[in-house]
Amino acid sequence: PAITILSYFIFFQQRIEIHKLRQGDNLILGFSIGGGIDQDPTQNPFSEDKTDKGIYVTRVTEGGPAEVAGLQIGDKIMQVNGWDMTMVTHDQARKRLTKRNEEVVRLLVTRQSLQKAVQQSMMS
Amino acid sequence: KIESLKVTVDFLKVPLGLKKPPLKEALAAVPGPGRPKLLGVERHKPRRSDTMDNESQYSGYSYKSGHSRSSRKHRDRRDRHRSKSRDGSRGDKSVTIQAPGEPLLDNESTRGDERDDNWGETTTVVTGTSEHSISHDDITRITKDMEDSAHLDCSRHLGVSLAGALALLAFLTPLAFMLLPQLLWREELEPCGTPCEGLFISVAFKLLILLLGSWALFFRRPKAFFPRVFVFRALLMVLVFLLVVSYWLFYGVRILDSRDRNYQGVVQYAVSLVDALLFVHYLAVVLLELRQLQPQFTLKAVRSADGASRFYNVGHLSIQRAAVWILENYYHDFPVYNPALLNLPKSVLSKKMSGFKVYSLGEENTTNNSTGQSRAVIAAAARRRDNSHNEYYYEEAEHERRVRKRRARLVVAVEEAFTHIKRLQEEDQKNPREIMDPREAAQAIFASMARAMQKYLRTTKQQPYHTMESILQHLEFCITHDMTPKVRRGHGKRYLTAGPTIQYHKDRWLAKQWTLVSEEPVTNGLKDGVVFVLKRQDFSLVVSTKKIPFFKLSEEFVDPKSHKFVMRLQSETSV
């Protein structure tokens, strides 16, 4: 019973390490983000809670570094290299992801399918 | 054999059978434009403008006005007798409301002229059950009313005389209180200086105010004859009676018996009675007038014949007063009841009239399965592929077109007619032209638009309502007041649309006999869901009550500085 209670408070997360790809002068990651505290959260098709202003992955380019690393569409990015992404503006998120001196970004993401899987396994 | 077994179901014809002969008659009387079958072909005889030919068109539609006055009188007598017999019994639900014929400020002089056998309709009735039973003043007027309507019930006489007597008693009592000691034991009284005089003046003015207030409040001609006693009025009368009796009681015991010497005390006693009467008057104002001003209920009045409906807001009223209120508003809100417009055109109905014939083979007793047969026929008729809606639609469209065409002609004719006359100017007086008064002017221009008007009225089936006389009068009115043809067209709306009932000539449409049918006793107050019906001979008004809902208004303060806006963004950035 204690474990079940705790489980509701723990977000099951996945760590994804993306190695940026160099394309000309840019380092690209191969996905698109949406969301932010300055954005309209009700337009987010991926969030369960429509007041969630976090950063979500809206597109993953095929064959890009993000897909290779295991990032999926609809993931919510919680941290980037240790920086929190749950309470940032859209532009801040973009900046944190596209720092020129970083070649690798380590993301902490959460996924609805992950959570559901965990819940199901706990129930069974 | 089959003939004997055949059961012809005529039930489809039965409700329409009542209408058929009048329709036929009327259609025979009305030439060309009236017939729905002759689309666009006009076959009417040329008419002289001064015969509006009302009589021939009455046969079908206005069986009401076609009746002679005597038959109406008989009907009213019957109604009156019925209402008389009903008045006595309790628990009886259907009562008659009669409105007086005269306007409110009529004087008695004209009543003698109108007093013929239709006394039931035209007499003003002031009764104990009427609206204003307490009158402090001018009893002579009431007694004159009573003399005129000498046939009235003894109960009504009793009621009004009781109320009048009580009022008079209440009015004279303070004066009596003050005068009796003076008359009876004047020598023993203590002299009473300025306080008494002050009290005398105050009594005089208070009585005057009471008089004026009672005159304003109670002494009005009743709008209607109500079938039952008013609860509040009876209550007030009882209150006044008790008040006066108790005052007399104390007066008799304390003052008359013991011959009190303190005159000032007696005068103060009388003043207190006057104060109490003023407060009773205040109570009367509140109970009888103010309580029904604040709207509490919404009444929906629907006319059964053609579905015209209106909504009214009223306060706390009893059912009978609500009925009178509705009737007062009915006459200026509802378009006039035109039975001619209600029937479907004959061509549409003719298909329906050829109903099904039901043969019952091998059965002698047809009575017990007649309902089964009727149901079968109805079901079959419903299932049959029926194009009468088509007919109806095209008929309506054609009628609409015809009406519009006639209206256009009428409007043009009116405009043209009005260009023929103009007001007499100063310089015209020098020229020898024929000078006419409004009546002649109206007659002069009427001729040029008579035909167009006649045809229009016939198309819209309004011709029973507008005699030539009334049209001429209206023209005269417009000419006298310099109404331009445009306004005239607006007034011509009077003819173009069916106006409210009250603008038509009184004789014809202001019949005042209505019957109130209600499941609850009519002195009950209105409550949510009460339904009552006001009946006339050919249609009825169904009135239903709904309580105005309780509104919960909540306040919300909006800081003017809080009106700030941002753009809605949903950017997607690729990284």
XYZ file of N, CA and C in Angstrom, chain A residues 65-122:
174
model
N 19.292 12.358 -35.296
C 19.931 11.946 -34.035
C 18.909 11.653 -32.922
N 17.838 12.410 -32.894
C 16.865 12.200 -31.821
C 16.194 10.844 -31.961
N 15.852 10.515 -33.203
C 15.176 9.229 -33.384
C 16.114 8.077 -33.065
N 17.327 8.278 -33.482
C 18.323 7.238 -33.194
C 18.478 7.053 -31.694
N 18.455 8.150 -30.971
C 18.637 8.051 -29.519
C 17.420 7.517 -28.817
N 16.295 7.469 -29.492
C 15.118 6.889 -28.850
C 14.063 7.893 -28.438
N 14.206 9.145 -28.889
C 13.189 10.137 -28.531
C 11.933 9.879 -29.360
N 10.790 10.000 -28.720
C 9.543 9.764 -29.454
C 8.678 11.017 -29.444
N 7.806 11.032 -30.412
C 6.912 12.187 -30.499
C 5.966 12.146 -29.305
N 5.736 13.290 -28.720
C 4.844 13.372 -27.579
C 5.557 13.319 -26.255
N 6.836 13.177 -26.281
C 7.577 13.145 -25.022
C 7.617 14.532 -24.417
N 7.568 14.525 -23.106
C 7.709 15.811 -22.428
C 9.127 15.895 -21.882
N 9.800 16.973 -22.202
C 11.190 17.127 -21.777
C 11.220 17.798 -20.418
N 11.782 17.086 -19.455
C 11.801 17.617 -18.108
C 13.110 18.358 -17.817
N 14.205 17.795 -18.307
C 15.494 18.432 -18.053
C 16.364 18.314 -19.283
N 17.186 19.288 -19.465
C 18.191 19.233 -20.529
C 19.537 19.540 -19.885
N 20.375 18.537 -19.870
C 21.708 18.707 -19.264
C 21.624 19.269 -17.859
N 20.636 18.846 -17.152
C 20.508 19.314 -15.785
C 19.686 20.569 -15.622
N 19.429 21.218 -16.675
C 18.594 22.420 -16.578
C 17.108 22.029 -16.625
N 16.363 22.640 -15.771
C 14.938 22.321 -15.722
C 14.219 22.901 -16.942
N 13.305 22.133 -17.475
C 12.549 22.594 -18.640
C 11.040 22.653 -18.390
N 10.676 22.513 -17.132
C 9.230 22.508 -16.910
C 8.656 23.908 -16.757
N 9.513 24.846 -16.466
C 9.021 26.213 -16.254
C 9.884 27.184 -17.040
N 9.915 26.981 -18.329
C 10.704 27.874 -19.166
C 9.842 28.381 -20.301
N 10.276 29.485 -20.852
C 9.580 29.948 -22.030
C 10.080 29.150 -23.228
N 9.350 29.317 -24.288
C 9.682 28.575 -25.495
C 11.085 28.916 -25.984
N 11.375 30.182 -25.937
C 12.671 30.608 -26.445
C 13.805 30.112 -25.557
N 13.578 30.146 -24.271
C 14.595 29.642 -23.350
C 14.850 28.167 -23.607
N 13.793 27.439 -23.868
C 13.965 26.009 -24.134
C 14.816 25.798 -25.386
N 14.449 26.584 -26.394
C 15.218 26.444 -27.637
C 16.690 26.757 -27.392
N 16.941 27.789 -26.640
C 18.345 28.165 -26.401
C 19.084 27.076 -25.657
N 18.398 26.475 -24.682
C 19.095 25.461 -23.889
C 19.426 24.224 -24.712
N 18.609 24.012 -25.723
C 18.864 22.827 -26.532
C 19.914 23.071 -27.604
N 20.046 24.333 -27.975
C 20.912 24.588 -29.127
C 22.173 25.351 -28.740
N 22.720 25.015 -27.622
C 23.974 25.675 -27.214
C 25.104 25.215 -28.141
N 25.835 26.194 -28.605
C 26.824 25.872 -29.636
C 27.976 25.033 -29.100
N 28.292 25.204 -27.845
C 29.471 24.494 -27.344
C 29.151 23.098 -26.839
N 27.922 22.669 -26.899
C 27.569 21.331 -26.453
C 27.371 20.438 -27.656
N 27.992 19.300 -27.598
C 27.779 18.346 -28.676
C 26.774 17.267 -28.299
N 26.664 17.054 -27.005
C 25.750 16.013 -26.529
C 24.764 16.653 -25.566
N 23.527 16.314 -25.762
C 22.528 16.752 -24.784
C 21.912 15.520 -24.144
N 21.787 15.639 -22.830
C 21.151 14.537 -22.119
C 19.790 15.013 -21.636
N 18.786 14.356 -22.141
C 17.428 14.779 -21.810
C 16.810 13.825 -20.820
N 16.006 14.375 -19.963
C 15.162 13.568 -19.098
C 13.729 13.764 -19.609
N 13.167 12.678 -20.120
C 11.821 12.824 -20.687
C 10.860 11.906 -19.975
N 9.633 12.259 -20.053
C 8.582 11.389 -19.545
C 7.562 11.170 -20.654
N 6.984 10.015 -20.574
C 6.131 9.599 -21.676
C 4.870 9.009 -21.106
N 3.752 9.295 -21.725
C 2.504 8.781 -21.178
C 2.446 7.274 -21.256
N 2.995 6.763 -22.339
C 2.935 5.314 -22.488
C 3.769 4.636 -21.403
N 4.825 5.298 -21.018
C 5.652 4.759 -19.930
C 4.842 4.666 -18.648
N 4.177 5.754 -18.355
C 3.420 5.804 -17.110
C 2.347 4.738 -17.102
N 1.705 4.593 -18.223
C 0.599 3.631 -18.275
C 1.135 2.219 -18.101
N 2.284 2.019 -18.728
C 2.861 0.674 -18.604
C 3.187 0.364 -17.154
N 3.707 1.359 -16.482
C 4.069 1.130 -15.084
C 2.832 0.886 -14.256
N 1.811 1.679 -14.517
C 0.581 1.511 -13.735
C 0.002 0.120 -13.937
N 0.065 -0.315 -15.188
C -0.514 -1.635 -15.458
C 0.281 -2.724 -14.753
N 1.584 -2.525 -14.780
C 2.398 -3.559 -14.145
C 2.200 -3.541 -12.639
N 1.935 -2.400 -12.100
C 1.712 -2.346 -10.665
C 0.397 -2.984 -10.288
